[in-house]
mmCIF file of C-alpha atoms in Angstrom:
data_model
loop_
_atom_site.group_PDB
_atom_site.id
_atom_site.type_symbol
_atom_site.label_atom_id
_atom_site.label_comp_id
_atom_site.label_asym_id
_atom_site.label_seq_id
_atom_site.Cartn_x
_atom_site.Cartn_y
_atom_site.Cartn_z
ATOM 1 C CA MET A 1 66.622 -82.320 12.786
ATOM 2 C CA PHE A 2 67.204 -78.168 12.626
ATOM 3 C CA PHE A 3 67.925 -79.169 9.035
ATOM 4 C CA LEU A 4 64.362 -81.190 8.502
ATOM 5 C CA GLY A 5 62.750 -77.724 10.009
ATOM 6 C CA SER A 6 64.830 -75.501 8.277
ATOM 7 C CA CYS A 7 63.402 -77.767 5.251
ATOM 8 C CA VAL A 8 60.435 -77.444 6.116
ATOM 9 C CA GLU A 9 59.876 -73.898 5.824
ATOM 10 C CA SER A 10 61.779 -73.651 2.732
ATOM 11 C CA SER A 11 60.038 -76.410 0.940
ATOM 12 C CA GLN A 12 56.916 -74.962 -1.518
ATOM 13 C CA LYS A 13 54.558 -76.776 -0.165
ATOM 14 C CA TYR A 14 54.626 -75.017 3.204
ATOM 15 C CA LYS A 15 55.214 -71.816 1.629
ATOM 16 C CA SER A 16 51.375 -71.845 0.113
ATOM 17 C CA LEU A 17 49.843 -73.314 2.653
ATOM 18 C CA GLN A 18 51.135 -70.152 4.699
ATOM 19 C CA VAL A 19 50.031 -68.340 1.862
ATOM 20 C CA ARG A 20 47.109 -69.762 2.166
ATOM 21 C CA LEU A 21 46.656 -68.940 5.833
ATOM 22 C CA ASP A 22 47.476 -65.295 5.508
ATOM 23 C CA SER A 23 45.310 -64.898 3.037
ATOM 24 C CA LEU A 24 42.310 -67.102 4.951
ATOM 25 C CA SER A 25 43.097 -64.677 7.873
ATOM 26 C CA THR A 26 43.417 -61.475 5.681
ATOM 27 C CA VAL A 27 39.382 -62.563 4.961
ATOM 28 C CA HIS A 28 38.700 -63.882 7.877
ATOM 29 C CA ILE A 29 39.668 -59.806 9.268
ATOM 30 C CA MET A 30 37.501 -58.594 6.875
ATOM 31 C CA GLN A 31 34.447 -60.518 7.050
ATOM 32 C CA ASN A 32 34.859 -59.410 11.080
ATOM 33 C CA SER A 33 35.267 -55.956 9.908
ATOM 34 C CA GLU A 34 31.949 -56.505 7.748
ATOM 35 C CA MET A 35 29.945 -57.985 10.486
ATOM 36 C CA GLU A 36 30.620 -55.324 13.023
ATOM 37 C CA SER A 37 30.104 -52.984 10.643
ATOM 38 C CA MET A 38 26.820 -54.521 9.623
ATOM 39 C CA LEU A 39 25.861 -55.294 13.446
ATOM 40 C CA ALA A 40 26.529 -51.297 14.126
ATOM 41 C CA ASP A 41 23.874 -49.936 10.995
ATOM 42 C CA LEU A 42 21.668 -52.728 12.319
ATOM 43 C CA ASN A 43 22.031 -50.753 16.109
ATOM 44 C CA ASP A 44 21.593 -47.744 14.942
ATOM 45 C CA ILE A 45 18.315 -48.361 12.755
ATOM 46 C CA SER A 46 16.713 -50.788 15.606
ATOM 47 C CA ALA A 47 17.530 -47.008 17.228
ATOM 48 C CA GLY A 48 16.256 -45.025 14.849
ATOM 49 C CA MET A 49 13.807 -47.074 15.036
ATOM 50 C CA GLN A 50 12.557 -46.880 18.312
ATOM 51 C CA SER A 51 12.750 -42.824 18.327
ATOM 52 C CA LEU A 52 10.418 -43.389 14.925
ATOM 53 C CA ARG A 53 8.208 -45.377 17.232
ATOM 54 C CA ASP A 54 7.962 -42.367 19.760
ATOM 55 C CA ALA A 55 8.014 -39.503 17.672
ATOM 56 C CA GLU A 56 4.735 -41.185 15.317
ATOM 57 C CA ARG A 57 3.253 -41.861 19.560
ATOM 58 C CA LEU A 58 3.798 -38.371 20.095
ATOM 59 C CA LEU A 59 2.285 -37.279 16.344
ATOM 60 C CA THR A 60 -0.599 -39.750 17.189
ATOM 61 C CA LEU A 61 -1.517 -38.394 20.501
ATOM 62 C CA GLU A 62 -1.361 -34.292 18.847
ATOM 63 C CA THR A 63 -3.880 -35.794 16.678
ATOM 64 C CA ILE A 64 -6.028 -37.268 18.552
ATOM 65 C CA ASN A 65 -6.071 -34.359 20.341
ATOM 66 C CA GLU A 66 -6.793 -32.281 17.652
ATOM 67 C CA ASN A 67 -9.413 -33.735 17.015
ATOM 68 C CA LYS A 68 -11.264 -33.402 20.290
ATOM 69 C CA ASP A 69 -9.893 -29.530 20.339
ATOM 70 C CA ASN A 70 -10.435 -28.196 16.665
ATOM 71 C CA SER A 71 -9.124 -25.109 17.541
ATOM 72 C CA LYS A 72 -6.166 -25.430 16.227
ATOM 73 C CA SER A 73 -3.997 -22.893 14.451
ATOM 74 C CA LYS A 74 -2.615 -22.941 11.249
ATOM 75 C CA GLN A 75 0.805 -22.676 12.804
ATOM 76 C CA GLN A 76 0.091 -25.491 14.303
ATOM 77 C CA LEU A 77 -0.758 -27.529 11.867
ATOM 78 C CA ASN A 78 2.241 -26.387 9.928
ATOM 79 C CA GLN A 79 4.389 -28.307 12.693
ATOM 80 C CA LEU A 80 2.853 -31.043 12.695
ATOM 81 C CA LYS A 81 3.505 -31.410 9.223
ATOM 82 C CA LYS A 82 7.377 -30.663 9.297
ATOM 83 C CA ASP A 83 7.178 -33.394 11.846
ATOM 84 C CA VAL A 84 5.277 -35.815 9.517
ATOM 85 C CA GLN A 85 7.761 -35.085 6.637
ATOM 86 C CA ALA A 86 10.941 -35.221 8.743
ATOM 87 C CA ILE A 87 9.552 -38.639 10.145
ATOM 88 C CA THR A 88 9.239 -39.705 6.756
ATOM 89 C CA GLU A 89 13.163 -38.677 5.509
ATOM 90 C CA ALA A 90 14.091 -40.811 8.561
ATOM 91 C CA ILE A 91 11.756 -43.462 7.285
ATOM 92 C CA ALA A 92 13.289 -43.505 3.524
ATOM 93 C CA SER A 93 16.534 -43.169 4.727
ATOM 94 C CA TYR A 94 16.991 -46.102 7.059
ATOM 95 C CA LYS A 95 15.486 -48.175 3.975
ATOM 96 C CA GLU A 96 17.815 -46.989 2.079
ATOM 97 C CA GLN A 97 20.520 -48.106 5.102
ATOM 98 C CA ILE A 98 18.440 -51.747 4.916
ATOM 99 C CA SER A 99 18.853 -52.257 0.935
ATOM 100 C CA LYS A 100 22.866 -51.138 1.469
ATOM 101 C CA LEU A 101 23.404 -53.817 4.565
ATOM 102 C CA GLU A 102 20.885 -56.562 2.022
ATOM 103 C CA GLY A 103 23.706 -55.681 -0.852
ATOM 104 C CA LYS A 104 26.675 -55.951 1.873
ATOM 105 C CA ASN A 105 26.081 -59.469 2.601
ATOM 106 C CA LYS A 106 26.678 -61.775 -0.217
ATOM 107 C CA SER A 107 26.332 -65.047 2.113
ATOM 108 C CA GLN A 108 22.876 -63.702 4.557
ATOM 109 C CA SER A 109 22.017 -66.392 6.872
ATOM 110 C CA ALA A 110 18.459 -67.017 7.557
ATOM 111 C CA GLU A 111 18.680 -65.104 11.285
ATOM 112 C CA PHE A 112 19.924 -61.861 9.038
ATOM 113 C CA LYS A 113 17.050 -62.487 6.404
ATOM 114 C CA ARG A 114 14.848 -62.564 9.154
ATOM 115 C CA LEU A 115 15.879 -59.343 11.088
ATOM 116 C CA ILE A 116 15.831 -57.325 7.663
ATOM 117 C CA ALA A 117 12.419 -58.361 6.723
ATOM 118 C CA GLY A 118 10.917 -57.657 9.874
ATOM 119 C CA LEU A 119 12.619 -54.069 10.022
ATOM 120 C CA ASN A 120 11.214 -53.634 6.407
ATOM 121 C CA ALA A 121 7.773 -54.449 7.562
ATOM 122 C CA GLU A 122 7.712 -52.344 10.583
ATOM 123 C CA LEU A 123 8.876 -49.519 8.357
ATOM 124 C CA ASP A 124 6.203 -50.258 6.265
ATOM 125 C CA GLN A 125 4.041 -50.083 8.871
ATOM 126 C CA ARG A 126 5.115 -46.616 10.177
ATOM 127 C CA THR A 127 5.188 -45.428 6.427
ATOM 128 C CA GLN A 128 1.809 -46.745 6.374
ATOM 129 C CA LYS A 129 0.845 -44.690 9.856
ATOM 130 C CA LEU A 130 2.642 -41.758 8.919
ATOM 131 C CA ASN A 131 0.305 -41.512 6.037
ATOM 132 C CA GLU A 132 -3.104 -42.169 7.329
ATOM 133 C CA ILE A 133 -1.717 -38.992 9.655
ATOM 134 C CA THR A 134 -0.882 -36.982 6.389
ATOM 135 C CA LYS A 135 -4.030 -37.825 5.732
ATOM 136 C CA GLN A 136 -5.733 -36.697 8.901
ATOM 137 C CA LEU A 137 -3.785 -33.509 8.617
ATOM 138 C CA ALA A 138 -4.952 -32.156 5.120
ATOM 139 C CA GLU A 139 -8.740 -32.643 5.920
ATOM 140 C CA LYS A 140 -7.998 -30.733 9.300
ATOM 141 C CA ASN A 141 -5.823 -27.955 6.890
ATOM 142 C CA GLN A 142 -8.899 -28.068 4.914
ATOM 143 C CA GLN A 143 -11.355 -27.017 8.110
ATOM 144 C CA LEU A 144 -9.013 -24.629 8.745
ATOM 145 C CA ALA A 145 -9.350 -23.254 5.106
ATOM 146 C CA VAL A 146 -12.640 -23.635 5.707
ATOM 147 C CA LYS A 147 -13.174 -21.894 9.116
ATOM 148 C CA THR A 148 -11.019 -18.881 8.411
ATOM 149 C CA GLU A 149 -12.738 -18.388 5.185
ATOM 150 C CA GLU A 150 -16.192 -18.117 7.844
ATOM 151 C CA VAL A 151 -14.778 -15.771 10.189
ATOM 152 C CA ALA A 152 -13.096 -13.552 7.774
ATOM 153 C CA ASN A 153 -17.328 -13.823 6.282
ATOM 154 C CA LEU A 154 -18.085 -13.074 9.721
ATOM 155 C CA THR A 155 -15.443 -10.077 10.074
ATOM 156 C CA GLU A 156 -16.946 -8.182 7.415
ATOM 157 C CA ASN A 157 -20.645 -8.900 8.433
ATOM 158 C CA VAL A 158 -19.569 -7.281 11.654
ATOM 159 C CA GLU A 159 -17.960 -4.298 10.045
ATOM 160 C CA ALA A 160 -21.277 -4.002 7.853
ATOM 161 C CA LEU A 161 -23.179 -4.078 10.778
ATOM 162 C CA ASP A 162 -21.009 -1.658 12.636
ATOM 163 C CA LYS A 163 -21.665 0.729 9.872
ATOM 164 C CA ALA A 164 -25.193 0.286 9.769
ATOM 165 C CA ASN A 165 -25.585 0.880 13.240
ATOM 166 C CA LYS A 166 -23.352 4.358 13.481
ATOM 167 C CA SER A 167 -25.204 5.654 9.890
ATOM 168 C CA GLN A 168 -28.166 4.852 11.823
ATOM 169 C CA GLN A 169 -27.192 6.628 15.423
ATOM 170 C CA MET A 170 -26.349 9.656 13.331
ATOM 171 C CA THR A 171 -29.972 9.575 11.960
ATOM 172 C CA ILE A 172 -31.340 8.980 15.650
ATOM 173 C CA ASN A 173 -28.938 11.743 16.430
ATOM 174 C CA GLU A 174 -29.814 14.322 13.895
ATOM 175 C CA GLN A 175 -33.914 13.892 14.052
ATOM 176 C CA ASP A 176 -33.650 14.193 17.613
ATOM 177 C CA MET A 177 -31.708 17.301 17.485
ATOM 178 C CA ALA A 178 -34.648 18.113 14.533
ATOM 179 C CA ILE A 179 -37.428 17.560 17.274
ATOM 180 C CA HIS A 180 -35.940 19.457 20.556
ATOM 181 C CA GLN A 181 -35.447 22.202 18.367
ATOM 182 C CA GLY A 182 -36.937 25.058 18.958
ATOM 183 C CA HIS A 183 -38.415 27.104 16.172
ATOM 184 C CA TYR A 184 -39.352 31.381 17.063
ATOM 185 C CA TYR A 185 -42.415 32.489 14.539
ATOM 186 C CA ARG A 186 -42.787 36.260 14.323
ATOM 187 C CA ILE A 187 -45.440 37.573 14.195
ATOM 188 C CA ARG A 188 -46.329 40.383 11.944
#
């Protein structure tokens, strides 16, 4: 018996099966680590998508409030633009990560493809919403420029009226002094 067990282990067929088993184990380990990496990436993307939804909700609320109160300053509009830019960059980053995930997984399951398609659709939807917000911000920026120009014109008018008022006041003072000035005539 001992001799048979030893013969089986030293046979060529046994060795080739052992190599094949080792190869399959290595492939299995690699696939598991690739799958875990992909799932971690998907979890990161999902968490990022949630933060995008929250940020978009805040931007939408700020834009709505801005429509009610047109007294937004240029600084506030610039901050909103920076926020939109940051979200746009995050969306681009997530799209890139999704593309990498699609490239990594050669044999994609239907569930994986559906998940990726859903993420891409949501990213496209977020991009469209950001484009709308960007358009609204551009309109508000234009309105702010017009209002700034109006304020500058009104300031010039106030300064001109103030100058005219001071000139008139000086004329009134001079005329008042002239009226009340006494003249002495010397009779000869």
